């Protein structure tokens, strides 16, 4: 996938006009349950809600771009099944996309492309992720097979959390940071999640409690890594003339950037493991397309599975200077009320991480902030914000710059 070439010149300006999501939690039924929660029924209700919020008719929808479901989902070929279940004929696209952690972001990007090309006037980017009742061994084996390089780290059992733990150790070593600085990110994000009705974990935590948790992979403890969770999201994307005709506020897609560094998750080639080069490149493209810089952002909703990833992502996107991410987080500069609020939803660690749809949850938060609907976690006067999604240890990144139109 690339947002370069003709993607740099939109033929149709694009807007986000509706969004609906379930709270992140545990919906997946165990195999021996008497009653089962069905993915398509949960998702269909959100489609109805999002379309109603958008002020368009179901017949206006021309594309359905689905984040591919986890392998545990019983119904396969889910996109065409949903088109049938919704009785939704489409002239644009009916498809599923997959990119591990970036999956939801690619669904959004494809919906944007369908609209900007004129293929669709209204497109849905949507997905449902069930995994909470899947046995841990099966879940880990699936993750290892998806994220591992069979020639390099699968034989050694190197999990994604282990990548991030190595990043944390390297960051502490190179920049004189500390586990306490990194752990402050978890405290900050839980405080944000306490204000978010969609969040999986909302009880406040202290720095002492974070540091006291059992280690998952040193130096990261239980509260510094993402939980498993289920969720579903539907985003309504439309041409800007459709948005304007509604007479309602909307969010304009102002810039996008993508970069893949040609590595699978992590690379055996020597590199700067804590620079997140793909995110730096994708951010530059998005800023240039939008005609803005990091200082113009009111907030950033980042794909950050662990505390260290948020720190590194803020640096890669130019929100804080290199080597200062941990320190500025500990000082409160990335908290609500700080200089640049980051992860106002509560992040993957507290808002929750239904993996294949997580970037769509980030989009919901950005949409709510820019529409002025974020309640007690509202960033005052938010006019421009950014979202990010990652593939692997940010070996690939997707960035969207979004703008309020009120």
XYZ file of C-alpha atoms in Angstrom:
406
model
C 0.000 0.000 0.000
C 1.187 3.519 -0.688
C -0.298 6.951 -0.233
C 2.200 8.417 -2.668
C 1.773 9.141 -6.377
C -1.704 10.239 -7.376
C -2.812 9.845 -3.737
C -1.138 13.167 -3.070
C -3.741 15.035 -5.180
C -7.274 14.298 -4.090
C -9.857 14.364 -6.873
C -12.582 14.569 -4.225
C -12.037 16.091 -0.795
C -13.008 13.588 1.881
C -14.774 13.854 5.229
C -15.672 11.666 8.176
C -19.327 12.244 9.021
C -20.260 9.492 11.465
C -18.753 7.003 13.911
C -20.053 4.383 16.318
C -18.262 1.861 18.527
C -18.913 -0.591 21.334
C -17.071 -0.197 24.627
C -13.985 -2.402 24.546
C -14.603 -5.482 26.681
C -15.195 -9.208 26.546
C -17.912 -10.253 24.118
C -16.586 -13.466 22.597
C -18.528 -16.511 23.765
C -16.831 -19.707 24.894
C -17.447 -22.692 22.618
C -19.640 -24.437 25.218
C -21.812 -21.379 25.940
C -25.574 -21.850 25.681
C -25.931 -18.477 23.982
C -23.390 -16.878 21.675
C -22.721 -13.222 20.930
C -22.445 -13.057 17.140
C -19.969 -10.691 15.528
C -22.211 -9.671 12.656
C -25.131 -8.787 14.925
C -22.945 -6.583 17.118
C -21.428 -4.859 14.091
C -24.736 -4.387 12.273
C -26.159 -2.336 15.134
C -23.197 0.034 14.897
C -23.693 0.446 11.155
C -27.273 1.548 11.783
C -26.143 3.998 14.486
C -23.256 5.451 12.454
C -25.355 5.959 9.307
C -28.106 7.646 11.321
C -25.543 9.933 12.965
C -24.087 10.783 9.556
C -27.480 11.902 8.263
C -27.310 9.775 5.111
C -29.474 6.916 3.914
C -28.303 3.324 3.706
C -28.812 3.484 -0.061
C -26.163 6.246 -0.219
C -23.443 3.789 0.847
C -21.405 2.521 -2.119
C -18.445 0.788 -0.420
C -17.982 -1.509 2.540
C -14.334 -1.885 3.600
C -13.968 -4.364 6.426
C -10.977 -4.880 8.690
C -10.440 -8.608 8.298
C -11.638 -10.575 11.309
C -9.349 -12.522 13.599
C -8.813 -16.171 12.607
C -11.011 -17.276 15.518
C -14.128 -15.807 13.856
C -16.397 -18.634 12.682
C -17.842 -16.771 9.684
C -15.286 -16.451 6.902
C -15.439 -14.082 3.912
C -16.995 -11.673 6.381
C -17.271 -8.613 4.132
C -19.609 -10.171 1.609
C -21.520 -11.816 4.453
C -22.035 -8.374 6.037
C -23.163 -6.904 2.714
C -25.791 -9.642 2.593
C -26.781 -9.287 6.247
C -27.186 -5.508 5.855
C -28.934 -5.891 2.462
C -26.366 -3.443 1.126
C -25.769 -3.532 -2.647
C -22.545 -1.672 -3.502
C -21.169 -0.251 -6.751
C -17.840 0.764 -5.203
C -16.081 -1.925 -3.172
C -16.895 -4.813 -0.873
C -13.631 -6.114 0.513
C -11.575 -7.141 3.526
C -8.109 -5.798 4.276
C -5.376 -7.131 6.544
C -2.235 -5.580 7.978
C -1.990 -6.906 11.535
C -2.054 -3.886 13.870
C -2.549 -1.539 10.924
C -5.633 -3.403 9.663
C -8.247 -0.882 10.835
C -6.146 1.988 9.502
C -5.918 0.354 6.086
C -9.717 -0.100 6.093
C -10.104 3.626 6.735
C -7.504 4.476 4.088
C -9.236 2.324 1.473
C -12.601 3.924 2.264
C -10.966 7.351 1.824
C -9.493 6.261 -1.510
C -12.838 5.001 -2.779
C -14.380 8.378 -1.996
C -11.545 10.582 -3.282
C -11.458 8.678 -6.577
C -15.197 9.150 -7.094
C -15.805 5.423 -6.855
C -18.093 6.038 -3.869
C -19.829 9.050 -2.394
C -20.255 7.299 0.954
C -18.093 4.427 2.219
C -18.000 2.459 5.459
C -14.762 1.497 7.205
C -15.713 -1.046 9.829
C -14.623 -4.084 11.731
C -15.201 -6.402 14.658
C -12.504 -8.147 16.701
C -13.281 -11.085 19.004
C -10.444 -12.829 20.845
C -11.038 -12.648 24.615
C -12.353 -16.230 25.013
C -9.699 -17.776 22.757
C -7.217 -19.905 24.751
C -3.961 -18.080 25.439
C -1.842 -20.712 23.706
C -3.888 -20.539 20.528
C -3.823 -16.739 20.600
C -0.055 -16.618 21.106
C 0.599 -19.169 18.377
C -1.519 -17.167 15.931
C 0.314 -13.959 16.866
C 3.714 -15.604 16.532
C 2.871 -17.010 13.112
C 1.653 -13.601 11.926
C 4.391 -11.408 13.332
C 7.391 -13.705 13.251
C 10.006 -14.246 10.613
C 10.378 -18.023 10.208
C 14.060 -17.568 9.359
C 14.860 -15.233 12.232
C 12.872 -14.984 15.443
C 9.959 -17.458 15.404
C 12.267 -20.354 16.403
C 13.249 -18.405 19.533
C 9.734 -17.508 20.666
C 10.261 -13.756 20.403
C 6.868 -12.127 21.040
C 5.815 -8.576 20.089
C 5.999 -7.470 23.730
C 9.627 -8.626 23.755
C 10.399 -6.238 20.869
C 9.030 -3.338 22.864
C 10.881 -4.411 26.003
C 14.137 -4.300 24.064
C 13.190 -0.819 22.855
C 12.582 0.246 26.453
C 15.962 -1.009 27.635
C 17.719 0.681 24.731
C 15.863 3.960 25.302
C 16.701 4.016 29.013
C 20.349 3.305 28.172
C 20.695 5.895 25.393
C 18.721 8.774 26.876
C 19.184 8.401 30.624
C 15.488 7.716 31.097
C 14.040 5.317 33.675
C 11.318 2.757 34.053
C 9.440 5.229 36.268
C 9.397 7.819 33.464
C 8.052 5.255 31.026
C 5.538 3.941 33.560
C 4.125 7.438 34.005
C 2.611 7.005 30.540
C 0.417 4.188 31.879
C -0.750 6.371 34.779
C -1.566 9.254 32.442
C -3.460 7.046 30.025
C -5.514 5.413 32.772
C -6.543 8.886 33.922
C -7.722 9.580 30.369
C -9.540 6.234 30.188
C -11.397 7.029 33.406
C -13.182 9.741 31.376
C -13.951 7.501 28.367
C -17.132 5.377 28.344
C -15.587 3.165 25.638
C -12.556 2.238 27.771
C -11.954 -1.305 28.980
C -10.178 -0.251 32.212
C -11.253 2.935 33.951
C -10.127 2.648 37.587
C -7.307 5.139 38.332
C -3.844 3.761 39.045
C -0.777 5.276 40.677
C 2.836 5.166 39.594
C 3.620 2.992 42.606
C 0.950 0.509 41.537
C 2.306 0.367 37.993
C 5.852 -0.280 39.188
C 4.661 -2.973 41.617
C 2.958 -5.150 38.986
C 4.403 -8.485 37.952
C 6.776 -8.264 34.992
C 5.576 -9.375 31.566
C 8.892 -8.839 29.757
C 11.468 -6.767 31.639
C 11.257 -3.847 32.099
C 7.524 -3.821 31.207
C 4.958 -4.860 33.802
C 1.291 -5.808 33.616
C -0.107 -2.261 33.398
C 2.449 -1.225 30.766
C 1.281 -3.664 28.078
C -2.083 -4.042 26.304
C -4.883 -6.314 27.524
C -6.817 -8.629 25.243
C -10.254 -7.329 24.379
C -13.141 -7.405 21.946
C -14.798 -4.536 20.128
C -16.504 -3.288 16.984
C -16.447 0.025 15.106
C -18.097 1.642 12.088
C -16.800 4.875 10.501
C -18.762 6.712 7.783
C -16.561 8.368 5.149
C -18.055 10.648 2.483
C -17.159 13.211 -0.125
C -17.017 16.698 1.332
C -19.957 17.864 -0.760
C -22.093 15.213 0.934
C -20.808 16.432 4.311
C -21.540 20.077 3.487
C -25.040 19.243 2.237
C -25.921 17.786 5.636
C -25.565 21.212 7.230
C -23.859 19.528 10.192
C -20.271 19.778 11.504
C -17.872 17.181 10.121
C -14.209 16.215 10.061
C -12.100 16.772 6.942
C -9.315 14.355 6.024
C -6.556 16.902 5.503
C -3.417 14.778 5.100
C -2.202 11.181 4.983
C 1.139 9.473 4.965
C 2.396 5.900 4.731
C 5.817 4.279 4.770
C 6.988 0.665 4.910
C 10.695 0.219 5.514
C 10.869 -3.167 3.776
C 11.221 -5.188 6.965
C 8.930 -7.811 8.476
C 7.965 -6.582 11.954
C 11.557 -6.285 13.167
C 14.696 -6.547 11.065
C 17.845 -8.587 11.452
C 19.659 -5.746 9.665
C 21.430 -3.248 11.966
C 19.303 -0.141 12.447
C 18.318 2.526 14.941
C 15.750 0.421 16.751
C 14.225 3.328 18.695
C 13.963 5.901 15.894
C 10.723 4.510 14.397
C 11.909 5.639 10.982
C 8.745 4.554 9.169
C 6.626 6.744 11.428
C 8.967 9.682 10.870
C 8.627 9.279 7.105
C 4.844 8.769 7.158
C 4.410 11.792 9.430
C 6.445 14.026 7.108
C 4.277 12.994 4.153
C 1.073 13.610 6.115
C 2.235 17.001 7.423
C 3.324 18.093 3.961
C 0.034 17.049 2.390
C -1.941 18.818 5.120
C 0.251 21.931 5.041
C 0.769 21.785 8.803
C 3.457 20.797 11.287
C 3.506 19.055 14.659
C 3.000 22.370 16.466
C -0.375 22.796 14.736
C -1.843 19.667 16.297
C -4.216 19.993 19.246
C -3.838 16.282 20.126
C -2.539 12.973 18.789
C -4.248 9.598 19.109
C -1.455 7.091 18.651
C -1.225 3.374 18.093
C 0.977 2.509 21.064
C 0.676 -0.977 22.559
C 3.165 -0.257 25.357
C 4.401 2.740 27.333
C 7.693 2.845 25.462
C 5.938 2.832 22.077
C 3.966 5.972 22.947
C 7.179 7.680 24.018
C 8.977 6.730 20.807
C 5.969 7.609 18.631
C 5.674 11.112 20.104
C 9.326 11.678 19.251
C 9.067 10.209 15.744
C 6.071 12.450 14.951
C 7.911 15.549 16.163
C 5.586 16.150 19.103
C 8.509 16.140 21.544
C 12.280 16.319 20.972
C 14.234 13.103 20.526
C 15.145 11.618 23.887
C 12.625 13.785 25.778
C 9.470 11.691 25.345
C 9.695 9.892 28.669
C 10.647 13.025 30.575
C 7.882 15.143 29.061
C 5.302 12.441 29.736
C 6.375 12.327 33.394
C 6.074 16.133 33.534
C 2.472 15.982 32.289
C 3.092 17.646 28.941
C 1.306 14.853 27.023
C -1.637 14.658 29.438
C -5.001 16.381 29.130
C -4.352 20.015 29.979
C -0.714 19.652 28.906
C 1.088 21.103 25.906
C 0.117 18.282 23.487
C -2.411 15.730 24.830
C -1.637 12.224 23.587
C -3.953 9.201 23.666
C -6.912 11.028 25.175
C -8.983 7.842 24.756
C -6.822 6.041 27.314
C -4.602 4.290 24.766
C -4.308 0.630 23.918
C -3.230 -0.070 27.497
C -6.410 1.249 29.149
C -8.939 2.091 26.416
C -8.234 -1.395 25.126
C -6.708 -3.151 22.136
C -9.084 -5.243 19.983
C -6.158 -5.629 17.640
C -7.522 -5.548 14.103
C -9.920 -2.674 14.819
C -7.751 -0.641 17.197
C -6.902 2.045 14.578
C -10.635 2.549 14.009
C -11.063 3.185 17.742
C -8.314 5.793 17.433
C -10.308 7.389 14.610
C -13.451 7.420 16.763
C -11.554 9.323 19.477
C -10.165 11.837 16.988
C -13.637 12.306 15.481
C -15.173 12.896 18.918
C -12.465 15.397 19.848
C -12.801 17.361 16.611
C -16.586 17.356 16.798
C -16.384 18.677 20.381
C -18.144 15.594 21.764
C -15.438 14.149 24.020
C -17.063 15.251 27.279
C -14.763 15.512 30.289
C -11.722 14.558 28.194
C -12.363 17.233 25.555
C -9.280 19.101 24.381
C -10.358 22.732 24.416
C -10.640 24.267 20.957
C -9.373 21.133 19.180
C -9.226 21.969 15.469
C -6.535 19.663 14.037
C -5.454 16.256 15.292
C -3.509 13.211 14.154
C -3.883 9.459 14.343
C -1.321 6.754 13.689
C -1.312 3.023 13.060
C 1.602 0.614 12.970
C 2.711 -2.635 11.424
C 5.134 -4.496 13.629
C 7.504 -2.424 15.723
C 6.592 0.568 13.559
C 8.397 -1.016 10.610
C 5.456 0.480 8.722
C 3.264 3.398 9.706
C 0.081 5.107 8.549
C -0.744 8.660 9.682
C -3.924 10.680 9.155
C -4.222 14.418 9.813
C -7.846 15.375 10.530
C -9.466 18.806 10.773
C -12.719 20.030 12.323
C -15.196 21.806 10.050
C -17.915 23.377 12.141
